[in-house]
Tab-separated table of C-alpha atoms and ligand atoms in Angstrom:
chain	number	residue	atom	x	y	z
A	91	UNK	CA	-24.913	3.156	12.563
A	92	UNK	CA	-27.356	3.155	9.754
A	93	UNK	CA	-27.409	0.991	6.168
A	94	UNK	CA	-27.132	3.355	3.011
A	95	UNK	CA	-28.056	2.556	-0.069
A	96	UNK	CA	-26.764	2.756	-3.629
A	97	UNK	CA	-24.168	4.823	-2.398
A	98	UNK	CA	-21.606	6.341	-4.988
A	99	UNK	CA	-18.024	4.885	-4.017
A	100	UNK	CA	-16.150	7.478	-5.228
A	101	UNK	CA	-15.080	8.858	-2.462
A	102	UNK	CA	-13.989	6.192	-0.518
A	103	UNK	CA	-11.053	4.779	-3.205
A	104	UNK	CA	-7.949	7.076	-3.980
A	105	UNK	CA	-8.720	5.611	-7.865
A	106	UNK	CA	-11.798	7.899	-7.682
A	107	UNK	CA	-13.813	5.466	-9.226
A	108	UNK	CA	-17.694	5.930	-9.490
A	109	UNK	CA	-18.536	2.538	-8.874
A	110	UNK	CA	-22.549	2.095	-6.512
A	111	UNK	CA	-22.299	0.054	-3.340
A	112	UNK	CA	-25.959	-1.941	-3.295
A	113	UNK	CA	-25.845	-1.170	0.543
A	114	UNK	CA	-23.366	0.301	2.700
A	115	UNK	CA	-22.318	1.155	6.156
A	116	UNK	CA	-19.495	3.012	8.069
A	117	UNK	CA	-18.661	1.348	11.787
A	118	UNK	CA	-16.900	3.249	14.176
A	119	UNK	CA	-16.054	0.359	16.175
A	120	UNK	CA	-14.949	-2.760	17.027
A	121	UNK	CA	-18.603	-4.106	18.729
A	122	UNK	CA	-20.716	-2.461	16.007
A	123	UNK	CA	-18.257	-4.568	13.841
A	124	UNK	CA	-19.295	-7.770	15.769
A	125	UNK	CA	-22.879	-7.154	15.685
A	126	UNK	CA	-23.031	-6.236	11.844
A	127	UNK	CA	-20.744	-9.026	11.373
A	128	UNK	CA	-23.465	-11.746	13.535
A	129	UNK	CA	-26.901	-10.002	12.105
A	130	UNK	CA	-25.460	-10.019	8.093
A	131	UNK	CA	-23.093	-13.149	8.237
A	132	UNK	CA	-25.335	-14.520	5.626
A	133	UNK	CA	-25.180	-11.649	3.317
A	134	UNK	CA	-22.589	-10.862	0.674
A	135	UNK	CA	-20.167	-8.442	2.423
A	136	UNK	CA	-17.413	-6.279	1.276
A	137	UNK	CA	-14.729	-5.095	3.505
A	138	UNK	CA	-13.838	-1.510	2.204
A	139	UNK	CA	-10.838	0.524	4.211
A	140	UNK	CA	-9.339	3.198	3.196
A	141	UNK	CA	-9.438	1.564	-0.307
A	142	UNK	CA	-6.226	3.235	-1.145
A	143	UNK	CA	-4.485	-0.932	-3.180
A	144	UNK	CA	-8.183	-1.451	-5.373
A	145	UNK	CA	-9.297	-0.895	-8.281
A	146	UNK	CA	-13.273	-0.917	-8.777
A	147	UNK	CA	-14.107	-2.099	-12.287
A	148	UNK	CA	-18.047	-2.778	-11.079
A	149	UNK	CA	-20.906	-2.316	-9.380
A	150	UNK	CA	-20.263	-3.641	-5.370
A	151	UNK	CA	-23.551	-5.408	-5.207
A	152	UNK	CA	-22.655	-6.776	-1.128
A	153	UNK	CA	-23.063	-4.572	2.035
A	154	UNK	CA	-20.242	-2.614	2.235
A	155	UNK	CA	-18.597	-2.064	5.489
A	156	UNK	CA	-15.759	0.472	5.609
A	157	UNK	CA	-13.808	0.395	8.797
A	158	UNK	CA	-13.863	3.500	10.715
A	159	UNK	CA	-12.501	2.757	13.892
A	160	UNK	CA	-9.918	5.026	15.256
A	161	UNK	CA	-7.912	5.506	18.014
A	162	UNK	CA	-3.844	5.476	19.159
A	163	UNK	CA	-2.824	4.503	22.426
A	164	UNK	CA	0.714	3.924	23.764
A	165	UNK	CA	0.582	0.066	25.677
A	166	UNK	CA	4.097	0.676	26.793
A	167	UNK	CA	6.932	2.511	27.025
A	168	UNK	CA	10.471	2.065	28.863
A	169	UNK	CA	13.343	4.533	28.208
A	170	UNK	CA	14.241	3.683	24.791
A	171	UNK	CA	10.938	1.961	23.376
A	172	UNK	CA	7.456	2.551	23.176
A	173	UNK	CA	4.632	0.185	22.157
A	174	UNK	CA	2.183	2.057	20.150
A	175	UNK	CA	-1.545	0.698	19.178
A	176	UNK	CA	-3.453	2.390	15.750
A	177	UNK	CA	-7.041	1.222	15.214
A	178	UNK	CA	-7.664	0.347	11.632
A	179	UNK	CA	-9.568	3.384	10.992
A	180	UNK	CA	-6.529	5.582	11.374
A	181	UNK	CA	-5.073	7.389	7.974
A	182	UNK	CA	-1.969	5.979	7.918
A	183	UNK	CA	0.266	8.951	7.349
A	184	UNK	CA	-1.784	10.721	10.518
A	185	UNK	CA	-0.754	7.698	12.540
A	186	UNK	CA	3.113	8.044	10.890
A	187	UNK	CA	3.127	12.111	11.466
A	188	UNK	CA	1.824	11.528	15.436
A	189	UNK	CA	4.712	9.221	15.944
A	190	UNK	CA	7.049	11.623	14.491
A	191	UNK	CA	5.992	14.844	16.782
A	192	UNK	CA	6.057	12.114	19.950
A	193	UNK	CA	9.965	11.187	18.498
A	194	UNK	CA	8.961	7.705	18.052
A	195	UNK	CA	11.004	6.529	15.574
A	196	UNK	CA	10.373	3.335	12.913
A	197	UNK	CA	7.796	5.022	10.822
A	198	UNK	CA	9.346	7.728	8.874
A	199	UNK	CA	10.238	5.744	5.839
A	200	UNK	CA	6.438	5.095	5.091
A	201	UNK	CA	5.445	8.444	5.428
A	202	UNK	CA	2.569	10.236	3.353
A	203	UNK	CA	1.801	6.491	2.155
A	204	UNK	CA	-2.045	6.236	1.331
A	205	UNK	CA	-4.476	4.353	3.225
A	206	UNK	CA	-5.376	3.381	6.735
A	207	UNK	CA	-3.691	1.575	9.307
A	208	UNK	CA	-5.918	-1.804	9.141
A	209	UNK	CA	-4.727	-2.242	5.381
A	210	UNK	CA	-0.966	-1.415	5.852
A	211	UNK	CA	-0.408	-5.359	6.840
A	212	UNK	CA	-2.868	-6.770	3.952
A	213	UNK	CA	0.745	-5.864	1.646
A	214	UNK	CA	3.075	-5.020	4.049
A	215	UNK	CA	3.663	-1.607	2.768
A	216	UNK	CA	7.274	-0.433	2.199
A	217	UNK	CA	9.229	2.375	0.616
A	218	UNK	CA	12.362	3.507	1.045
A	219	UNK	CA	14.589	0.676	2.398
A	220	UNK	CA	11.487	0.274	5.175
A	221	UNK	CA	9.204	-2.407	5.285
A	222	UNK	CA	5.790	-2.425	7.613
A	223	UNK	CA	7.045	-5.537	9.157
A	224	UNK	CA	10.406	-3.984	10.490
A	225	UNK	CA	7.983	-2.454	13.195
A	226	UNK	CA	5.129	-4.084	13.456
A	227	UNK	CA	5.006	-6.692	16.496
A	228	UNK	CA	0.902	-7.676	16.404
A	229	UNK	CA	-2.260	-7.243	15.182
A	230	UNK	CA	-5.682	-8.020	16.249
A	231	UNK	CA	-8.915	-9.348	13.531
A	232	UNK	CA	-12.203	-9.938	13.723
A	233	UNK	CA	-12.967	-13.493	12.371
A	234	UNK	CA	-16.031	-12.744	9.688
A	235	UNK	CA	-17.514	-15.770	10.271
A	236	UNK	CA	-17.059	-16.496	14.076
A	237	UNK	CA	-16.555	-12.967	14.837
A	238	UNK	CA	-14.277	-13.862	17.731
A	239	UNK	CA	-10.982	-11.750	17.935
A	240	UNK	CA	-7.866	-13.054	16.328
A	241	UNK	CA	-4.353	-11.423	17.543
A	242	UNK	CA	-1.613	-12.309	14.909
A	243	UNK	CA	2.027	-12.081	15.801
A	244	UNK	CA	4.498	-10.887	13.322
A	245	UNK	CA	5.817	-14.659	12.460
A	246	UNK	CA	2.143	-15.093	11.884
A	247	UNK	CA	1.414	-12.885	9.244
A	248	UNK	CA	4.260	-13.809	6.824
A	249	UNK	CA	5.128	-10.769	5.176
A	250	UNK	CA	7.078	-11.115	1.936
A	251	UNK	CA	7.666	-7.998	-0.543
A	252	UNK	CA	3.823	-6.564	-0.936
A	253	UNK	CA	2.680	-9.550	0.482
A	254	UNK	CA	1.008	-10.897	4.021
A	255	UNK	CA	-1.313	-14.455	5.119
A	256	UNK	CA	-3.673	-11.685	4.236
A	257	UNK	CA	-3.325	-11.645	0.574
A	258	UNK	CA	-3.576	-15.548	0.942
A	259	UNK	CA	-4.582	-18.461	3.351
A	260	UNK	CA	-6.392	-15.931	4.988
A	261	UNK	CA	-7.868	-13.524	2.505
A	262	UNK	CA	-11.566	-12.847	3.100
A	263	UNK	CA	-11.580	-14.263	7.154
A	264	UNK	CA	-10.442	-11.486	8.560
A	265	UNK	CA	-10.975	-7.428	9.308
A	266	UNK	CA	-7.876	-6.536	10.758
A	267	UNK	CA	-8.596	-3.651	13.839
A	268	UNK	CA	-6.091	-2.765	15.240
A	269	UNK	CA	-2.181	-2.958	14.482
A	270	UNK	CA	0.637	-2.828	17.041
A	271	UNK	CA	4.259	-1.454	16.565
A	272	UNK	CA	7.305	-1.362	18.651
A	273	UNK	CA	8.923	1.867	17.834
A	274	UNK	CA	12.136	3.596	19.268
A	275	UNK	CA	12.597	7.050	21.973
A	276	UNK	CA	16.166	7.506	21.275
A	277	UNK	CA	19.075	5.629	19.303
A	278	UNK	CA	16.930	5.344	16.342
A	279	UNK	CA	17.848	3.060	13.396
A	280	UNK	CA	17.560	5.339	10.761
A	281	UNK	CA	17.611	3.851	6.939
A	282	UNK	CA	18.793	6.640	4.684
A	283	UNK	CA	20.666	4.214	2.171
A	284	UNK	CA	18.137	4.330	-0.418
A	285	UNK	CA	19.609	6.716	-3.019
A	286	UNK	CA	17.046	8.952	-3.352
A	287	UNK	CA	17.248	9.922	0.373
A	288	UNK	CA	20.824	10.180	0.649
A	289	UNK	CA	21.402	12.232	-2.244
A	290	UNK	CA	18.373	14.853	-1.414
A	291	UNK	CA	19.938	15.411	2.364
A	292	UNK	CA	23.137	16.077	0.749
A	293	UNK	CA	21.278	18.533	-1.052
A	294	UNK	CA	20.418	20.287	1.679
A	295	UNK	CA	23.413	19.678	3.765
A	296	UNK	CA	22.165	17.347	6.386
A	297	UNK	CA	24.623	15.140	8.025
A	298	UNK	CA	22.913	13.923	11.247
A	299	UNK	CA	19.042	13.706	10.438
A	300	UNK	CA	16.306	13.625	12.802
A	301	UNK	CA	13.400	11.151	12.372
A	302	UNK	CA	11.503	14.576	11.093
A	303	UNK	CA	14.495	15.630	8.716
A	304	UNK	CA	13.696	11.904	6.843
A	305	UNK	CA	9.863	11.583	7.185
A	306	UNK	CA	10.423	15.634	5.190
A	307	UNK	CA	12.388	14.228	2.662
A	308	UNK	CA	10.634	11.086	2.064
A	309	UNK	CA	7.629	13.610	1.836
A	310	UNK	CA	9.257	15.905	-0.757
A	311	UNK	CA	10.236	12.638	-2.933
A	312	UNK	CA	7.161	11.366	-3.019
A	313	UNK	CA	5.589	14.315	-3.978
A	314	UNK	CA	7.898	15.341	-6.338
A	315	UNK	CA	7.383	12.180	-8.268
A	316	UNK	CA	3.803	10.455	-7.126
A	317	UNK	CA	0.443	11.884	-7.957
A	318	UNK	CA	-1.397	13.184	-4.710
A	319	UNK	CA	-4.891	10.917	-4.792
A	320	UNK	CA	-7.092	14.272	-3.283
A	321	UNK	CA	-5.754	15.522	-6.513
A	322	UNK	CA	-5.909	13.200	-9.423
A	323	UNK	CA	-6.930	9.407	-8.786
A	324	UNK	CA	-4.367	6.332	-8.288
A	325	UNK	CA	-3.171	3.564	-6.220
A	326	UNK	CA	-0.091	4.334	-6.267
A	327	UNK	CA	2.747	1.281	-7.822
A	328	UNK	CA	0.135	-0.441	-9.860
A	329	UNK	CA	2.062	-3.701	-10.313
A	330	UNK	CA	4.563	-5.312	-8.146
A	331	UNK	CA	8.532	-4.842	-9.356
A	332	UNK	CA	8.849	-8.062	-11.442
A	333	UNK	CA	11.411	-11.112	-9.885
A	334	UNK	CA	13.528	-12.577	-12.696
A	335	UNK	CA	15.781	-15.084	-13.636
A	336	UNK	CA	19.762	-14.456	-13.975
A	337	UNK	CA	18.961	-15.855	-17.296
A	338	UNK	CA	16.744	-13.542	-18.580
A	339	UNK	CA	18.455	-10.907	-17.100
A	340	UNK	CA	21.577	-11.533	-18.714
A	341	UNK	CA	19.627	-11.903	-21.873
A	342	UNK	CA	18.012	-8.296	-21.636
A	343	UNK	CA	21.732	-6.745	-20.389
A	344	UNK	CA	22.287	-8.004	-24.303
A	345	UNK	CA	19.829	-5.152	-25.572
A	346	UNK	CA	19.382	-3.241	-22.636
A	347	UNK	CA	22.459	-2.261	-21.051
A	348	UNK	CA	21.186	0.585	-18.980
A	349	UNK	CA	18.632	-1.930	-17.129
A	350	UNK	CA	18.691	-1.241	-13.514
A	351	UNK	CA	18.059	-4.220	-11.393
A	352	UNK	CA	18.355	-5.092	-7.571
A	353	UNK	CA	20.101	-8.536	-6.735
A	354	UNK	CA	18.380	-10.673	-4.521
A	355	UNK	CA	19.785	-13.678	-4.584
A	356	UNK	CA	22.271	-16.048	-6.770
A	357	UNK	CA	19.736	-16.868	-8.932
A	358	UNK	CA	16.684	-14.295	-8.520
A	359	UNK	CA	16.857	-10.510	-9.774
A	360	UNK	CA	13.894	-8.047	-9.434
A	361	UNK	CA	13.813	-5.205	-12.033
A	362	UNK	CA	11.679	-1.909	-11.779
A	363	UNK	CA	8.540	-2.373	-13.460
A	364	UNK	CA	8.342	1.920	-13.976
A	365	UNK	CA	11.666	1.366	-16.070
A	366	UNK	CA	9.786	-1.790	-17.869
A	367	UNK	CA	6.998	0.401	-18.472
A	368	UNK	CA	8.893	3.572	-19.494
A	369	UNK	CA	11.125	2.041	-21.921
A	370	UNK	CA	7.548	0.415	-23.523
A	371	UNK	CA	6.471	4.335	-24.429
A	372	UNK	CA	3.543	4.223	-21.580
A	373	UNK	CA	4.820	7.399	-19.447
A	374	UNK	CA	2.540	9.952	-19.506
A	375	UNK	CA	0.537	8.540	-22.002
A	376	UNK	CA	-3.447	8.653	-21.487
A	377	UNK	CA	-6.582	7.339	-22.869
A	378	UNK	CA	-9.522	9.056	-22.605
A	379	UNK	CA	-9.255	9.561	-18.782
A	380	UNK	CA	-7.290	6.919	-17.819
A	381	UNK	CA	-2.611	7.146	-17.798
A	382	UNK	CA	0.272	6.480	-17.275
A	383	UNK	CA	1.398	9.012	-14.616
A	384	UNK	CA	4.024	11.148	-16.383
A	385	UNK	CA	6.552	11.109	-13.279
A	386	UNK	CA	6.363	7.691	-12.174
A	387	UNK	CA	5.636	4.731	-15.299
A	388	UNK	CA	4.112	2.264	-12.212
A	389	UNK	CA	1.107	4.495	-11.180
A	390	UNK	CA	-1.998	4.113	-13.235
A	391	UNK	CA	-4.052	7.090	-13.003
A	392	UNK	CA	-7.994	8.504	-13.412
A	393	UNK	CA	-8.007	12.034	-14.988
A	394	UNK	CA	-11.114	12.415	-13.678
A	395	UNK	CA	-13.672	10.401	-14.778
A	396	UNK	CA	-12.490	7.354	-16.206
A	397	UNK	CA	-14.012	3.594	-14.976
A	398	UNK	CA	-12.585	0.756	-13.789
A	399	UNK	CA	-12.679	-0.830	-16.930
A	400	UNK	CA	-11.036	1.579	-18.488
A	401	UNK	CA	-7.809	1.740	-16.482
A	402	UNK	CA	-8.075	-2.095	-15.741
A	403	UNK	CA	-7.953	-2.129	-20.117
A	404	UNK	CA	-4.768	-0.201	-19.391
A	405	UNK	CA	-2.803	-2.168	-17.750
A	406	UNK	CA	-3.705	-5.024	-19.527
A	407	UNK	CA	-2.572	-3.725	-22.489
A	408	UNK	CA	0.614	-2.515	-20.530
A	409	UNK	CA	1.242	-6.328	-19.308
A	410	UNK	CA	0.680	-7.473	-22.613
A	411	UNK	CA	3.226	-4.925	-24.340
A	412	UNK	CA	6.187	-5.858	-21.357
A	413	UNK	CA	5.781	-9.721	-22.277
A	414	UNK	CA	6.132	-8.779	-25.519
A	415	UNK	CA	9.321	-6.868	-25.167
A	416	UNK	CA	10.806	-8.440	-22.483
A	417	UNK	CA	9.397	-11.969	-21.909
A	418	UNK	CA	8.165	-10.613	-18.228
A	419	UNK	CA	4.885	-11.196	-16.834
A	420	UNK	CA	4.262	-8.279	-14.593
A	421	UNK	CA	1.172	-9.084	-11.406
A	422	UNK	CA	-0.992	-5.763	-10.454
A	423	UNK	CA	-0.308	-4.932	-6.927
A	424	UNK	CA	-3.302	-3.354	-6.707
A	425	UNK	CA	-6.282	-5.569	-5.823
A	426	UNK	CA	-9.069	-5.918	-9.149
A	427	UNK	CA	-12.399	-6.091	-8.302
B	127	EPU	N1	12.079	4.138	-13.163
B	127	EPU	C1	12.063	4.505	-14.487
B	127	EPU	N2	10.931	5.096	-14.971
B	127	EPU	C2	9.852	5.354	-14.213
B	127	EPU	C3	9.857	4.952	-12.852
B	127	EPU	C4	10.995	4.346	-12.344
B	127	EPU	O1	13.039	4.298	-15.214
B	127	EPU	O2	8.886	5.916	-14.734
B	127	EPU	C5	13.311	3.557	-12.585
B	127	EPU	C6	14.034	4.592	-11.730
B	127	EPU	O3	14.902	5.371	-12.480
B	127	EPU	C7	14.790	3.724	-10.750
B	127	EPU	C8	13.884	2.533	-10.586
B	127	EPU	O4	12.989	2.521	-11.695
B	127	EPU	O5	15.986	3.264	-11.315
B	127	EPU	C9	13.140	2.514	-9.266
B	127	EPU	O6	12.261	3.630	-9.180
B	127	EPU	P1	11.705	4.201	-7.774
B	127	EPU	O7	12.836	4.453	-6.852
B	127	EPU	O8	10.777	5.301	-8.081
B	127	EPU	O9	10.956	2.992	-7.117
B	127	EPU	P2	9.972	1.864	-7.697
B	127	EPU	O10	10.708	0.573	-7.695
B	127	EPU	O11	9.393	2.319	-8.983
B	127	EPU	C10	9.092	1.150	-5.331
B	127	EPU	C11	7.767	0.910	-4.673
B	127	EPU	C12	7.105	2.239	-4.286
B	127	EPU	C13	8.025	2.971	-3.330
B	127	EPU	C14	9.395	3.174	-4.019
B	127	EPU	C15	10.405	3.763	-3.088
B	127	EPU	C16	6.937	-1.184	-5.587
B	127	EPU	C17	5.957	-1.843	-6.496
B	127	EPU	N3	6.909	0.149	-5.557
B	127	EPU	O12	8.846	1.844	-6.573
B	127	EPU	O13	5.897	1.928	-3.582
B	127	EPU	O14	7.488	4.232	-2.956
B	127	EPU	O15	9.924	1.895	-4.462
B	127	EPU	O16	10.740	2.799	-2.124
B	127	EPU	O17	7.713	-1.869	-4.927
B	127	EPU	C18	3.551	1.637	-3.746
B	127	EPU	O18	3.747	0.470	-3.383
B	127	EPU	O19	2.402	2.082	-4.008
B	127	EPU	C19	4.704	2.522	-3.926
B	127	EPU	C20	4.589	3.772	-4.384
């Protein structure tokens, strides 16, 4: 365990942003955690994961302390279920593929999603008709300033689309380290009603899929549409899909009649911010170095070298343009720093 110093950040956030950490250290677990957390609870600190929802637009001048801690361990398992640990420090789709080749089934949805385990609560990640809280029965935190160990039930977290006590009442007191999930050996509840699934295993003539034959195709969507971070930067959906008002919606079906839209409720309808976006002329625009991703209008992307600043100026200018045109205010996903 040993303190760096201006260290580049680059390679530690799928944006790819260059921004300097002042100090910086990797912990590989959960007592080095403690005893960084009790000799520098005075100092500034930044929590860093696998820093796969942020975008950098400065200098980190804090001791950075990106979780490593890894480890899976099954806590246990009858005939049908298993209960299955990840330590924070675990990439997430590494954690989703194990599950997969043990037949453990609850994951495949959210495969080849960026990240690491300990920051798939922070948002409750979801894609597909899946959300992370469909699965996830418990996880445990380190308190930052008591650094005593915190285990939060499912009904404690209160996951909402993209959102967790995380985000909120609880942002900044805890480093999550380790997440629990209750996961299925046989019967498993498989959600292929998301259109995109269901039409590509048509395609290839599937009729009964496996937990494998879905985590493939989610795997082939996503790459067919979403940029792969190793490759060029991004955080994947930059903002959230918008909620809106029947109202408004009506009032846009006026002008827009092709707007797609998913009903929520009598009075709430969330739109997709890509089509937003799209229809605005951003896809596949760029620049200097920072785009629109010409695939998929919602991810922001680095070219290669472009700052924070620069892509934060993006979608500023994106947000602006969609209140504009539509009279919608569309939040970043992704956290700003
Ligand atoms: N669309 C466009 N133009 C675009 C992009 C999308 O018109 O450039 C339209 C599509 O035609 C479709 C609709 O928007 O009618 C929805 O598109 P898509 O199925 O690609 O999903 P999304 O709503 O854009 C959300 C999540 C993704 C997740 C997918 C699949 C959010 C903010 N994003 O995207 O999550 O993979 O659904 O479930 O909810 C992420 O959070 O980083 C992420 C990638």
């Amino acid at each position: 365990m040993k303190i760096e110093y201006k260290k580049s950040l680059k390679e530690y956030n799928t944006f790819g942003i260059n921004a300097i950490a002042s100090e910086f250290i990797a912990i590989t677990s959960e007592s080095e955690l403690k005893y960084i957390l009790s000799e520098h609870n005075k100092k500034n600190l930044f929590i860093l994961s696998g820093g796969s929802n942020m975008l950098l637009t400065k200098n980190i001048e804090a001791l950075v302390i990106h979780i490593a801690i890894k480890g899976i361990e099954i806590l246990e398992e009858s005939e049908s279920t298993v209960l299955i640990s990840a330590c924070a420090g675990e990439n997430w789709n590494d954690f989703v593929q194990y599950c997969i080749q043990n037949n453990y089934g609850g994951l495949e949805n959210l495969s080849l999603i960026p990240g690491y385990v300990g920051s798939a609560p922070i948002q409750n990640i979801g894609a597909y008709g899946v959300e992370l809280k469909d699965t996830m029965m418990s996880c445990e935190a380190i308190s930052i300033s008591t650094q005593k160990k915190h285990i939060f039930k499912k009904e404690d977290c209160k996951f909402e689309y993209r959102n967790s006590i995380f985000k909120n009442e609880a942002k900044g007191e805890y480093i999550i380290t380790k997440v629990t999930f209750k996961l299925t050996k046989k019967h498993h509840n498989l959600n292929t009603n998301y259109g995109a699934i269901e039409s590509a295993l048509l395609e290839k003539n599937i009729k009964n899929p496996s937990i494998k034959d879905i985590s493939q195709t989610v795997i082939q969507i996503r790459q067919s549409k979403l940029p792969d971070p190793s490759e060029i930067g991004n955080s994947g959906s930059f903002f959230k899909n918008p909620i809106i008002s029947k109202a408004l919606f009506t009032k846009l079906q006026k002008t827009h009649p092709d707007i797609p839209s998913y009903s929520l409720n009598e009075n709430n309808i969330k739109v997709p911010a890509g089509w937003l976006i799209e229809q605005s002329g951003f896809k596949g625009k760029r620049w200097g170095d920072a785009g629109v991703h010409e695939k998929q209008a919602l991810v922001l992307v680095n070219h290669g070298s472009a700052t924070g600043k620069e892509i934060f100026n993006l979608a500023k200018k994106i947000q602006k343009k969609i209140k504009q045109k539509f009279d919608i205010t569309l939040e970043t996903e992704v956290n700003i720093i």
